[in-house]
Amino acid sequence: MLFATPEGRSSYNGPMAHAPRILPALLVLLTHLAAQEEGQRLQAAYQAIDVYVDRLMTWHGTPGMAVAVTSRDRLLRARYAGHADVKSRRPVTRETLYQIGSITKSFTAIALLQQKEKGRFDPMKPVTAWLPWFSVKTTFAPITSHHLLMHTAGIPGNRDDMTHGPYQAWALREQETAWAPGERFHYSNVGYQVLHQVLQRVSGRPYAEVIRHGILKPLGMTHTEPIIAAASRLRQAIGYRRLYDDRPAHRSHPLVESQFVEYGVGDGCIAATTEDLAAYTRMLLARGKGPQGRVLSKESFARFIDGGKAGYGYGMGVRRVGGRTELRHSGGMLGITSQLAGDLDSGIGVVAFANGPGDPAKLARFALKAARSALQGKELPTIPDPSARRPLEKPERFSGSYQGARGRFKIVVEGGALVLVQASGKIPLEHVSGAIFQTPHAAFDRFQFRFAGPDERGFTYVTHGGAWYANERYQGKREFPVPPEWARFTGHYRSYSPWSSNFTVIVRRGQLLLVTAEGGETSVDEQPLTARPEGGFFVSKPPSPEVLRFDTVVDGRALRALFSGHVFHRTP
């Protein structure tokens, strides 16, 4: 109602008379309730992440894992589980350093973009503008730093028989480019080893100093080490790997300590704590802005995340997922794996580590989805079960009686899974992917089973290493003439390098094949070797920057192989 004030003004004394005081209080209450509800949803997401960590560690036998979830503004949650050192029972904690591997490449790229902002560096200029001694065999246009940053220079991926330093970049003069710069994507650690030298040249300072002053200090990454050195070894998580390096890895294989190697080159030399790398992720989510101001200008960050057709920017994977822009990069060191994932649109990021088998990439993807769903008020994703195997689609496609030069067996279906049956008994086969299977049984553990030759009923033959076996429906060729000199090359070759320690060369069904197992820079794979007119073989289908050459033939057998310059020797 209205009434007169002593000053003669009218005033309202109805239900809304106190609204100016009530509304702010109501807004505070609603904000508090919304924050409380959001906090409860996030807690549910964190619990789901914890369950997944435990499941991964149990299934893989992982010694230790760490994962952190962050927003653009602050660290939301960090979880540490297991041991950084199994022998001493030293736990994984917030102080534990993990070697971040190839995530280092984005640091190198950002440092170079900072030099560009200072007018000292132009990524579009040939590398020789900064390194006059740089050389590579090519008939194409000069390689620029831009090509190296984008992995499009057409150069080999690795030179892991060298331990360190400038010679890795110098030795590129021994290799040939496979295509015109910028034409195709081929991931290359060697390229970032060259960029390490470029960064030191244009800045006039050591790499570690550039990274510490340009990135680590501005972001408050006070526990991170810009190079991997013995001085910080006792703070680092110890890496663990499966016992065997010459066959498909299996969870039944025991774990052993991986070799520790000092490393200070910008393709993979940083060791960071989980929370420090989360701080770095916050800067990425804020598009180059750190707590003390910009680390990268808006223009430089746009260049950093321009992934082009390959989905790879300057040292960072970039892809569109469901209308969102996501940044991702993995890191693989000796017995240590890592993953950085960030959603630029929702402002949520995750970093994850494992010092042994454990799949931090899957953990990061799940944690990112869970946290994002919680903040958006959506249903949380189902927690994956690593031990669960997806039902094999139409398993009868693989069944039959198979016979080859090295024996015979049957493939039968039991409980929806494949079982190999031979005179000595039954051997269960584990599904890897597609038509690929493996078993830890000693008779067949060196290679995978790969089914092929499909007809309307299923597959008609299966390969295992150099052997192949056809079933009763196979109608194809059975004789495959090959050049007699190929016999010189088949066999097992080793290197002292823990990054790429060994491979096997086989002949099967008229093809020369390179077979690799899991290692620091290798995975379980079979790649065709295609003869080059100039000598040697392209690894995989041509054109390829990777070339395998053989020499030192004694008693009809090559004693040495050079994989893009990396020296391997035949085993007895």
mmCIF file of C-alpha atoms in Angstrom, residues 69-271:
data_model
loop_
_atom_site.group_PDB
_atom_site.id
_atom_site.type_symbol
_atom_site.label_atom_id
_atom_site.label_comp_id
_atom_site.label_asym_id
_atom_site.label_seq_id
_atom_site.Cartn_x
_atom_site.Cartn_y
_atom_site.Cartn_z
ATOM 1 C CA VAL A 69 41.771 -32.178 -14.140
ATOM 2 C CA THR A 70 41.923 -28.425 -14.631
ATOM 3 C CA SER A 71 39.760 -25.551 -15.815
ATOM 4 C CA ARG A 72 41.080 -22.419 -17.503
ATOM 5 C CA ASP A 73 41.383 -20.794 -14.087
ATOM 6 C CA ARG A 74 42.410 -23.401 -11.544
ATOM 7 C CA LEU A 75 43.338 -26.948 -10.764
ATOM 8 C CA LEU A 76 40.147 -28.904 -10.069
ATOM 9 C CA ARG A 77 41.490 -32.258 -8.934
ATOM 10 C CA ALA A 78 44.639 -34.394 -8.913
ATOM 11 C CA ARG A 79 44.877 -38.094 -8.116
ATOM 12 C CA TYR A 80 48.081 -39.983 -7.386
ATOM 13 C CA ALA A 81 48.146 -43.772 -7.201
ATOM 14 C CA GLY A 82 50.754 -46.488 -6.798
ATOM 15 C CA HIS A 83 54.510 -46.252 -6.734
ATOM 16 C CA ALA A 84 57.077 -44.119 -8.509
ATOM 17 C CA ASP A 85 59.692 -46.716 -7.476
ATOM 18 C CA VAL A 86 58.515 -50.252 -6.807
ATOM 19 C CA LYS A 87 61.712 -51.406 -5.050
ATOM 20 C CA SER A 88 61.822 -48.611 -2.492
ATOM 21 C CA ARG A 89 58.013 -48.332 -2.305
ATOM 22 C CA ARG A 90 58.355 -44.604 -3.023
ATOM 23 C CA PRO A 91 54.798 -43.453 -3.782
ATOM 24 C CA VAL A 92 53.605 -41.286 -6.630
ATOM 25 C CA THR A 93 52.956 -37.822 -5.148
ATOM 26 C CA ARG A 94 52.489 -34.253 -6.299
ATOM 27 C CA GLU A 95 56.302 -33.880 -6.206
ATOM 28 C CA THR A 96 56.931 -36.830 -8.553
ATOM 29 C CA LEU A 97 58.513 -35.850 -11.862
ATOM 30 C CA TYR A 98 57.332 -37.631 -14.984
ATOM 31 C CA GLN A 99 59.184 -37.461 -18.291
ATOM 32 C CA ILE A 100 56.567 -35.930 -20.601
ATOM 33 C CA GLY A 101 58.121 -37.174 -23.856
ATOM 34 C CA SER A 102 56.778 -35.652 -27.045
ATOM 35 C CA ILE A 103 54.532 -33.204 -25.208
ATOM 36 C CA THR A 104 57.859 -31.332 -25.056
ATOM 37 C CA LYS A 105 57.409 -30.519 -28.759
ATOM 38 C CA SER A 106 54.699 -27.982 -27.949
ATOM 39 C CA PHE A 107 57.086 -26.217 -25.540
ATOM 40 C CA THR A 108 59.702 -26.032 -28.302
ATOM 41 C CA ALA A 109 57.104 -24.670 -30.728
ATOM 42 C CA ILE A 110 55.870 -22.040 -28.266
ATOM 43 C CA ALA A 111 59.434 -20.944 -27.518
ATOM 44 C CA LEU A 112 60.050 -20.461 -31.251
ATOM 45 C CA LEU A 113 56.817 -18.481 -31.637
ATOM 46 C CA GLN A 114 57.988 -16.272 -28.755
ATOM 47 C CA GLN A 115 61.178 -15.637 -30.713
ATOM 48 C CA LYS A 116 59.049 -14.757 -33.744
ATOM 49 C CA GLU A 117 57.187 -12.167 -31.659
ATOM 50 C CA LYS A 118 60.562 -10.638 -30.788
ATOM 51 C CA GLY A 119 61.467 -10.425 -34.465
ATOM 52 C CA ARG A 120 64.264 -12.985 -34.244
ATOM 53 C CA PHE A 121 62.626 -15.903 -36.069
ATOM 54 C CA ASP A 122 60.518 -16.503 -39.162
ATOM 55 C CA PRO A 123 59.147 -20.063 -39.526
ATOM 56 C CA MET A 124 58.692 -19.559 -43.272
ATOM 57 C CA LYS A 125 62.399 -19.085 -43.935
ATOM 58 C CA PRO A 126 64.580 -22.064 -44.903
ATOM 59 C CA VAL A 127 66.258 -23.811 -41.987
ATOM 60 C CA THR A 128 69.606 -22.848 -43.513
ATOM 61 C CA ALA A 129 68.845 -19.202 -42.691
ATOM 62 C CA TRP A 130 69.517 -20.140 -39.065
ATOM 63 C CA LEU A 131 71.699 -23.241 -39.494
ATOM 64 C CA PRO A 132 73.954 -22.789 -42.552
ATOM 65 C CA TRP A 133 75.349 -26.303 -42.044
ATOM 66 C CA PHE A 134 71.927 -27.967 -42.283
ATOM 67 C CA SER A 135 71.606 -30.268 -45.284
ATOM 68 C CA VAL A 136 69.421 -33.082 -46.602
ATOM 69 C CA LYS A 137 69.431 -34.907 -49.928
ATOM 70 C CA THR A 138 66.527 -33.505 -51.923
ATOM 71 C CA THR A 139 65.325 -32.479 -55.369
ATOM 72 C CA PHE A 140 62.581 -30.325 -53.855
ATOM 73 C CA ALA A 141 62.342 -26.811 -52.438
ATOM 74 C CA PRO A 142 64.221 -26.001 -49.219
ATOM 75 C CA ILE A 143 62.783 -27.192 -45.907
ATOM 76 C CA THR A 144 61.546 -24.439 -43.602
ATOM 77 C CA SER A 145 61.022 -24.465 -39.837
ATOM 78 C CA HIS A 146 57.284 -24.383 -40.576
ATOM 79 C CA HIS A 147 57.580 -27.773 -42.310
ATOM 80 C CA LEU A 148 59.495 -29.205 -39.360
ATOM 81 C CA LEU A 149 56.988 -27.822 -36.846
ATOM 82 C CA MET A 150 54.113 -29.408 -38.818
ATOM 83 C CA HIS A 151 55.912 -32.740 -39.536
ATOM 84 C CA THR A 152 55.558 -32.185 -43.284
ATOM 85 C CA ALA A 153 59.226 -31.965 -44.308
ATOM 86 C CA GLY A 154 59.303 -35.498 -45.754
ATOM 87 C CA ILE A 155 62.213 -36.603 -43.553
ATOM 88 C CA PRO A 156 62.638 -39.788 -41.455
ATOM 89 C CA GLY A 157 61.076 -40.064 -38.023
ATOM 90 C CA ASN A 158 63.986 -41.109 -35.832
ATOM 91 C CA ARG A 159 67.709 -41.633 -35.523
ATOM 92 C CA ASP A 160 67.792 -43.447 -32.213
ATOM 93 C CA ASP A 161 71.243 -45.015 -32.430
ATOM 94 C CA MET A 162 72.576 -41.600 -31.404
ATOM 95 C CA THR A 163 72.367 -40.677 -27.757
ATOM 96 C CA HIS A 164 72.195 -36.914 -27.907
ATOM 97 C CA GLY A 165 72.768 -33.557 -29.415
ATOM 98 C CA PRO A 166 73.571 -31.676 -32.581
ATOM 99 C CA TYR A 167 74.777 -34.664 -34.600
ATOM 100 C CA GLN A 168 71.194 -35.938 -34.802
ATOM 101 C CA ALA A 169 70.415 -32.835 -36.852
ATOM 102 C CA TRP A 170 73.691 -32.921 -38.773
ATOM 103 C CA ALA A 171 73.181 -36.553 -39.807
ATOM 104 C CA LEU A 172 70.092 -35.692 -41.857
ATOM 105 C CA ARG A 173 72.490 -34.977 -44.724
ATOM 106 C CA GLU A 174 72.750 -38.766 -45.085
ATOM 107 C CA GLN A 175 68.995 -39.118 -45.761
ATOM 108 C CA GLU A 176 66.668 -38.226 -48.634
ATOM 109 C CA THR A 177 63.352 -36.395 -48.592
ATOM 110 C CA ALA A 178 60.398 -38.442 -49.799
ATOM 111 C CA TRP A 179 58.214 -35.605 -51.104
ATOM 112 C CA ALA A 180 58.014 -31.868 -51.536
ATOM 113 C CA PRO A 181 57.907 -30.043 -48.190
ATOM 114 C CA GLY A 182 54.350 -29.460 -47.043
ATOM 115 C CA GLU A 183 52.871 -32.199 -49.233
ATOM 116 C CA ARG A 184 52.261 -34.916 -46.607
ATOM 117 C CA PHE A 185 52.417 -35.568 -42.882
ATOM 118 C CA HIS A 186 55.046 -37.889 -41.413
ATOM 119 C CA TYR A 187 55.763 -37.601 -37.686
ATOM 120 C CA SER A 188 59.424 -36.826 -37.130
ATOM 121 C CA ASN A 189 61.368 -36.546 -33.897
ATOM 122 C CA VAL A 190 64.407 -35.676 -36.003
ATOM 123 C CA GLY A 191 62.628 -32.562 -37.215
ATOM 124 C CA TYR A 192 62.249 -31.270 -33.661
ATOM 125 C CA GLN A 193 65.871 -32.138 -32.944
ATOM 126 C CA VAL A 194 66.722 -29.719 -35.749
ATOM 127 C CA LEU A 195 64.317 -27.126 -34.298
ATOM 128 C CA HIS A 196 66.121 -27.447 -30.955
ATOM 129 C CA GLN A 197 69.261 -26.208 -32.704
ATOM 130 C CA VAL A 198 67.315 -23.429 -34.455
ATOM 131 C CA LEU A 199 65.875 -22.220 -31.133
ATOM 132 C CA GLN A 200 69.301 -22.048 -29.519
ATOM 133 C CA ARG A 201 70.705 -20.194 -32.526
ATOM 134 C CA VAL A 202 67.985 -17.526 -32.798
ATOM 135 C CA SER A 203 67.728 -16.965 -29.035
ATOM 136 C CA GLY A 204 71.448 -17.084 -28.360
ATOM 137 C CA ARG A 205 70.786 -19.120 -25.196
ATOM 138 C CA PRO A 206 70.788 -22.795 -24.170
ATOM 139 C CA TYR A 207 67.493 -24.629 -24.698
ATOM 140 C CA ALA A 208 66.915 -25.254 -20.987
ATOM 141 C CA GLU A 209 67.345 -21.561 -20.182
ATOM 142 C CA VAL A 210 64.943 -20.494 -22.943
ATOM 143 C CA ILE A 211 62.243 -22.882 -21.750
ATOM 144 C CA ARG A 212 62.681 -22.040 -18.078
ATOM 145 C CA HIS A 213 62.525 -18.255 -18.535
ATOM 146 C CA GLY A 214 60.002 -18.133 -21.367
ATOM 147 C CA ILE A 215 57.463 -20.753 -20.217
ATOM 148 C CA LEU A 216 58.132 -22.416 -16.868
ATOM 149 C CA LYS A 217 58.612 -19.304 -14.709
ATOM 150 C CA PRO A 218 55.712 -17.285 -16.172
ATOM 151 C CA LEU A 219 53.377 -20.246 -15.568
ATOM 152 C CA GLY A 220 54.637 -21.019 -12.073
ATOM 153 C CA MET A 221 55.972 -24.430 -13.118
ATOM 154 C CA THR A 222 58.586 -24.297 -10.381
ATOM 155 C CA HIS A 223 59.073 -28.067 -10.006
ATOM 156 C CA THR A 224 59.569 -28.828 -13.708
ATOM 157 C CA GLU A 225 62.989 -29.629 -15.171
ATOM 158 C CA PRO A 226 63.588 -28.515 -18.784
ATOM 159 C CA ILE A 227 66.018 -31.380 -19.420
ATOM 160 C CA ILE A 228 66.199 -34.965 -18.172
ATOM 161 C CA ALA A 229 69.347 -35.312 -16.085
ATOM 162 C CA ALA A 230 70.772 -37.519 -13.358
ATOM 163 C CA ALA A 231 70.511 -34.616 -10.895
ATOM 164 C CA SER A 232 66.715 -34.962 -10.844
ATOM 165 C CA ARG A 233 66.592 -38.733 -11.229
ATOM 166 C CA LEU A 234 65.630 -39.448 -7.610
ATOM 167 C CA ARG A 235 62.602 -37.164 -8.014
ATOM 168 C CA GLN A 236 61.494 -38.911 -11.183
ATOM 169 C CA ALA A 237 59.177 -41.873 -11.556
ATOM 170 C CA ILE A 238 61.043 -44.990 -12.649
ATOM 171 C CA GLY A 239 59.817 -46.418 -15.933
ATOM 172 C CA TYR A 240 58.796 -50.065 -16.249
ATOM 173 C CA ARG A 241 58.314 -52.211 -19.345
ATOM 174 C CA ARG A 242 57.389 -55.774 -20.205
ATOM 175 C CA LEU A 243 60.236 -58.299 -20.054
ATOM 176 C CA TYR A 244 60.254 -59.113 -23.785
ATOM 177 C CA ASP A 245 60.940 -56.567 -26.505
ATOM 178 C CA ASP A 246 60.876 -58.910 -29.505
ATOM 179 C CA ARG A 247 57.238 -60.044 -29.529
ATOM 180 C CA PRO A 248 53.730 -58.690 -28.935
ATOM 181 C CA ALA A 249 53.445 -57.513 -25.336
ATOM 182 C CA HIS A 250 51.085 -59.393 -23.040
ATOM 183 C CA ARG A 251 49.884 -58.598 -19.555
ATOM 184 C CA SER A 252 51.201 -61.978 -18.378
ATOM 185 C CA HIS A 253 54.772 -60.867 -19.136
ATOM 186 C CA PRO A 254 56.527 -59.620 -15.967
ATOM 187 C CA LEU A 255 57.648 -56.011 -15.613
ATOM 188 C CA VAL A 256 61.279 -54.921 -15.441
ATOM 189 C CA GLU A 257 62.841 -51.490 -14.939
ATOM 190 C CA SER A 258 63.422 -49.497 -18.102
ATOM 191 C CA GLN A 259 66.776 -47.926 -18.824
ATOM 192 C CA PHE A 260 67.336 -44.379 -17.578
ATOM 193 C CA VAL A 261 68.792 -42.069 -20.226
ATOM 194 C CA GLU A 262 69.797 -38.432 -19.815
ATOM 195 C CA TYR A 263 68.300 -36.325 -22.603
ATOM 196 C CA GLY A 264 68.275 -32.628 -23.364
ATOM 197 C CA VAL A 265 66.909 -32.206 -26.901
ATOM 198 C CA GLY A 266 63.631 -30.429 -27.673
ATOM 199 C CA ASP A 267 61.698 -33.332 -29.173
ATOM 200 C CA GLY A 268 61.207 -34.894 -25.730
ATOM 201 C CA CYS A 269 63.405 -33.729 -22.857
ATOM 202 C CA ILE A 270 61.139 -32.172 -20.194
ATOM 203 C CA ALA A 271 60.276 -33.757 -16.828
#
